[in-house]
Amino acid sequence: MSVFASTHPLVAHKLTIMRDHSTNPRQFRELVKEIATLLTYETTADLQLRPRPVQTPLAFTNGAELRENVGLIPILRAGLGMVEGVWELLPSAEVWHIGLYRDEKTLKPVEYYNKLPLEPTVSVCIILDPMLATGGSAVATIDILKKWGVKKIKFMGIIGAPEGIQLMQEKHPDVPIYLAAIDERLNENGYILPGLGDAGDRQFGTG
Ligand code: PRP
Ligand code: URA
């Protein structure tokens, strides 16, 4: 399985401000968006192209255009803030929301929103969720997308825990993971350490 963890200085700088407990929701949302844009560059590096001839002001030449239809799959709520960032670089990507929350006791994902149409409308899906903790939410979303019929799936997060990466490796080794950082471990409540706290609450001011 492929796991990409960014070493880009801009990502490290922005992530540190996100981690800071005194960063307010407005700044936090801006940083989620900016890191998502930076990670999009890596996440889309293997998208397929087809030839597109182009007339410049000076000459006729061979160009290229994206061949694949990309679907963004934000996991509600926290994945929502990453959509705008990815759209900066992929403005025509479709967005299909999946609603999952973690049961506080079992830490298992509970599905509450899914309006995917019968047939897939995209050839590549990029799942967006800032936190890959136990990995349960990511695995459940990939299960849904594979059942929908999508063959090419990627996961883009901000922080991943080793426990979540391991679960992905066991359940969906074909899905590459793109992260801003890999942290140390989960605490007894399933939160990532050192992490950044609750990514949904910090974006929406509900903590
Ligand atoms: C958070 C986060 C992920 C999930 C990660 O969502 O945004 O979706 O937890 O945990 P896991 O890897 O252990 O499944 P949460 O349940 O807090 O819902 P929210 O986004 O609505 O706040
Ligand atoms: N969900 C979050 O928002 N933060 C964590 O650390 C783990 C799961």
Coordinates of C-alpha atoms and ligand atoms in Angstrom, one line a residue:
M1 CA 0.0 0.0 0.0
S2 CA 1.3 3.5 -0.7
V3 CA 1.3 6.1 2.1
F4 CA 2.5 9.6 1.2
A5 CA 3.3 12.0 4.2
S6 CA 4.3 15.5 3.1
T7 CA 7.7 16.9 3.9
H8 CA 6.9 20.2 2.3
P9 CA 7.9 23.2 4.5
L10 CA 4.6 25.0 3.8
V11 CA 2.6 22.0 5.0
A12 CA 4.7 21.6 8.2
H13 CA 4.3 25.4 8.9
K14 CA 0.5 25.4 8.3
L15 CA -0.1 22.2 10.2
T16 CA 1.7 23.5 13.3
I17 CA -0.6 26.5 13.4
M18 CA -3.6 24.1 13.0
R19 CA -2.4 22.0 15.9
D20 CA -2.1 25.1 18.2
H21 CA -5.0 25.0 20.6
S22 CA -5.3 28.9 20.4
T23 CA -6.0 28.9 16.6
N24 CA -9.6 30.1 16.1
P25 CA -12.1 28.4 13.8
R26 CA -11.8 31.0 11.1
Q27 CA -8.0 30.5 10.9
F28 CA -8.4 26.7 11.3
R29 CA -10.8 26.5 8.3
E30 CA -8.4 28.5 6.1
L31 CA -5.6 26.2 7.0
V32 CA -7.6 23.0 6.3
K33 CA -8.4 24.5 2.9
E34 CA -4.8 25.5 2.1
I35 CA -3.3 22.2 3.2
A36 CA -5.9 20.4 1.1
T37 CA -4.8 22.5 -2.0
L38 CA -1.1 21.6 -1.3
L39 CA -1.9 17.9 -0.9
T40 CA -4.0 17.9 -4.1
Y41 CA -0.8 18.4 -6.1
E42 CA 0.5 15.0 -4.9
T43 CA -2.8 13.2 -4.8
T44 CA -3.5 13.9 -8.5
A45 CA 0.0 13.2 -9.8
D46 CA -1.1 10.0 -11.6
L47 CA -4.3 11.2 -13.2
Q48 CA -4.6 10.1 -16.8
L49 CA -4.3 12.5 -19.8
R50 CA -5.5 12.5 -23.4
P51 CA -4.0 14.5 -26.2
R52 CA -5.5 17.9 -26.9
P53 CA -4.1 19.9 -29.8
V54 CA -4.0 23.6 -29.2
Q55 CA -3.5 26.7 -31.3
T56 CA -1.3 29.2 -29.5
P57 CA -1.0 32.8 -30.7
L58 CA 2.2 31.6 -32.6
A59 CA 1.8 27.9 -33.5
F60 CA -0.3 24.8 -33.5
T61 CA 1.0 22.3 -30.9
N62 CA 0.2 19.1 -29.0
G63 CA -1.3 19.7 -25.6
A64 CA -3.1 17.5 -23.0
E65 CA -6.3 17.4 -21.0
L66 CA -7.5 15.3 -18.1
R67 CA -9.2 12.2 -19.2
E68 CA -10.6 11.1 -15.9
N69 CA -13.8 12.4 -14.1
V70 CA -12.8 13.1 -10.5
G71 CA -15.3 12.8 -7.6
L72 CA -14.5 14.4 -4.2
I73 CA -16.0 12.5 -1.3
P74 CA -16.0 14.6 1.8
I75 CA -16.8 12.6 5.0
L76 CA -19.2 14.8 7.0
R77 CA -18.6 16.9 8.8
A78 CA -14.9 17.4 9.0
G79 CA -14.1 16.6 5.4
L80 CA -16.3 19.5 4.1
G81 CA -13.6 22.1 4.8
M82 CA -11.1 20.3 2.4
V83 CA -13.5 20.5 -0.6
E84 CA -12.8 24.2 -1.4
G85 CA -9.1 23.6 -1.2
V86 CA -9.2 20.7 -3.7
W87 CA -11.5 22.7 -6.0
E88 CA -8.8 25.4 -6.3
L89 CA -7.0 22.9 -8.5
L90 CA -9.8 20.7 -9.8
P91 CA -12.7 23.1 -10.2
S92 CA -14.9 20.7 -12.2
A93 CA -14.7 17.8 -9.7
E94 CA -18.1 16.5 -8.6
V95 CA -18.7 16.4 -4.9
W96 CA -20.6 13.5 -3.3
H97 CA -21.1 13.7 0.5
I98 CA -21.0 10.8 2.8
G99 CA -22.3 11.3 6.4
L100 CA -20.6 9.2 9.1
Y101 CA -20.0 9.8 12.7
R102 CA -18.0 7.8 15.2
D103 CA -20.0 6.2 18.0
E104 CA -18.3 7.6 21.1
K105 CA -18.3 4.3 23.0
T106 CA -17.5 1.8 20.2
L107 CA -15.6 4.2 18.0
K108 CA -17.3 2.5 15.1
P109 CA -18.6 4.6 12.2
V110 CA -22.4 5.1 11.9
E111 CA -23.7 6.1 8.4
Y112 CA -26.3 8.8 8.3
Y113 CA -26.1 10.4 4.8
N114 CA -25.5 8.8 1.4
K115 CA -27.3 10.0 -1.7
L116 CA -25.0 8.4 -4.3
P117 CA -26.9 7.6 -7.5
L118 CA -27.3 4.0 -8.7
E119 CA -24.4 4.1 -11.2
P120 CA -21.0 5.8 -10.6
T121 CA -20.7 9.1 -12.4
V122 CA -16.9 9.4 -11.9
S123 CA -13.9 7.3 -12.6
V124 CA -11.7 8.4 -9.7
C125 CA -12.8 9.2 -6.1
I126 CA -10.8 11.2 -3.7
I127 CA -12.1 10.7 -0.1
L128 CA -11.5 13.8 2.0
D129 CA -11.3 13.6 5.8
P130 CA -8.7 15.5 7.9
M131 CA -8.4 12.7 10.5
L132 CA -7.5 9.0 9.9
A133 CA -7.7 7.8 13.5
T134 CA -8.9 4.2 14.0
G135 CA -9.5 4.1 10.2
G136 CA -13.0 2.9 10.7
S137 CA -14.6 5.9 8.8
A138 CA -12.2 5.7 5.9
V139 CA -12.7 1.9 5.5
A140 CA -16.5 2.2 5.7
T141 CA -16.4 5.0 3.0
I142 CA -14.2 2.9 0.7
D143 CA -16.6 -0.1 1.2
I144 CA -19.4 2.2 0.1
L145 CA -17.5 3.5 -3.0
K146 CA -16.4 0.0 -4.1
K147 CA -19.9 -1.2 -3.8
W148 CA -21.0 1.8 -5.9
G149 CA -18.6 0.5 -8.6
V150 CA -15.6 2.9 -8.5
K151 CA -12.3 1.2 -9.2
K152 CA -9.8 4.0 -8.5
I153 CA -10.1 5.4 -5.0
K154 CA -7.6 7.6 -3.0
F155 CA -7.7 8.9 0.5
M156 CA -6.6 12.4 1.4
G157 CA -6.3 13.4 5.0
I158 CA -4.3 15.8 7.1
I159 CA -3.2 13.7 10.1
G160 CA -3.0 9.9 10.1
A161 CA -2.4 7.6 13.1
P162 CA -0.4 4.4 12.7
E163 CA -3.5 2.4 13.8
G164 CA -5.6 3.9 11.0
I165 CA -3.0 3.3 8.4
Q166 CA -2.6 -0.3 9.5
L167 CA -6.4 -0.9 9.2
M168 CA -6.4 0.6 5.7
Q169 CA -3.5 -1.7 4.8
E170 CA -5.5 -4.7 6.0
K171 CA -8.8 -3.8 4.5
H172 CA -8.0 -1.8 1.4
P173 CA -4.3 -2.1 0.4
D174 CA -5.2 -0.8 -3.1
V175 CA -6.2 2.7 -1.8
P176 CA -3.2 5.1 -1.6
I177 CA -3.2 7.5 1.4
Y178 CA -2.0 11.1 1.2
L179 CA -1.4 13.0 4.4
A180 CA 0.2 16.1 5.8
A181 CA 1.7 14.1 8.7
I182 CA 1.7 10.7 10.5
D183 CA 1.4 11.1 14.3
E184 CA 2.3 8.9 17.2
R185 CA -0.7 7.0 18.3
L186 CA -4.3 7.1 19.5
N187 CA -5.3 7.9 23.1
E188 CA -7.8 5.8 25.1
N189 CA -10.7 7.9 23.5
G190 CA -9.6 7.2 20.0
Y191 CA -8.1 10.7 19.5
I192 CA -4.8 11.2 17.6
L193 CA -1.8 12.2 19.7
P194 CA -0.4 14.8 19.5
G195 CA -3.0 15.5 16.8
L196 CA -5.1 18.7 16.7
G197 CA -8.2 17.7 18.7
D198 CA -11.6 17.3 17.1
A199 CA -11.3 18.5 13.5
G200 CA -15.1 18.9 13.1
D201 CA -15.5 21.0 16.2
R202 CA -12.5 23.1 15.5
Q203 CA -13.8 24.0 12.0
F204 CA -17.4 24.6 13.0
G205 CA -16.8 26.2 16.4
T206 CA -18.8 23.5 18.2
G207 CA -16.1 22.2 20.6
Ligands
PRP1 C1 -14.0 12.3 12.9 C2 -13.1 12.6 11.7 C3 -13.3 11.3 11.0 C4 -13.4 10.3 12.1 C5 -12.0 9.6 12.2 O1 -15.3 12.5 12.7 O2 -13.6 13.7 10.9 O3 -14.4 11.2 10.1 O4 -13.6 11.0 13.3 O5 -12.1 8.6 13.1 P1 -11.8 7.1 12.7 O6 -10.7 7.0 11.8 O7 -11.6 6.5 14.1 O8 -13.1 6.6 12.1 P2 -16.4 12.6 13.8 O9 -17.0 11.2 14.1 O10 -15.8 13.3 15.0 O11 -17.6 13.4 13.2 P3 -17.6 14.9 12.7 O12 -16.7 15.1 11.5 O13 -19.0 15.2 12.4 O14 -17.2 15.8 13.9
URA2 N1 -11.5 12.6 15.0 C1 -10.9 13.8 15.2 O1 -11.6 14.9 14.8 N2 -9.8 13.9 15.9 C2 -9.1 12.9 16.3 O2 -8.0 13.0 16.9 C3 -9.6 11.6 16.0 C4 -10.8 11.5 15.3

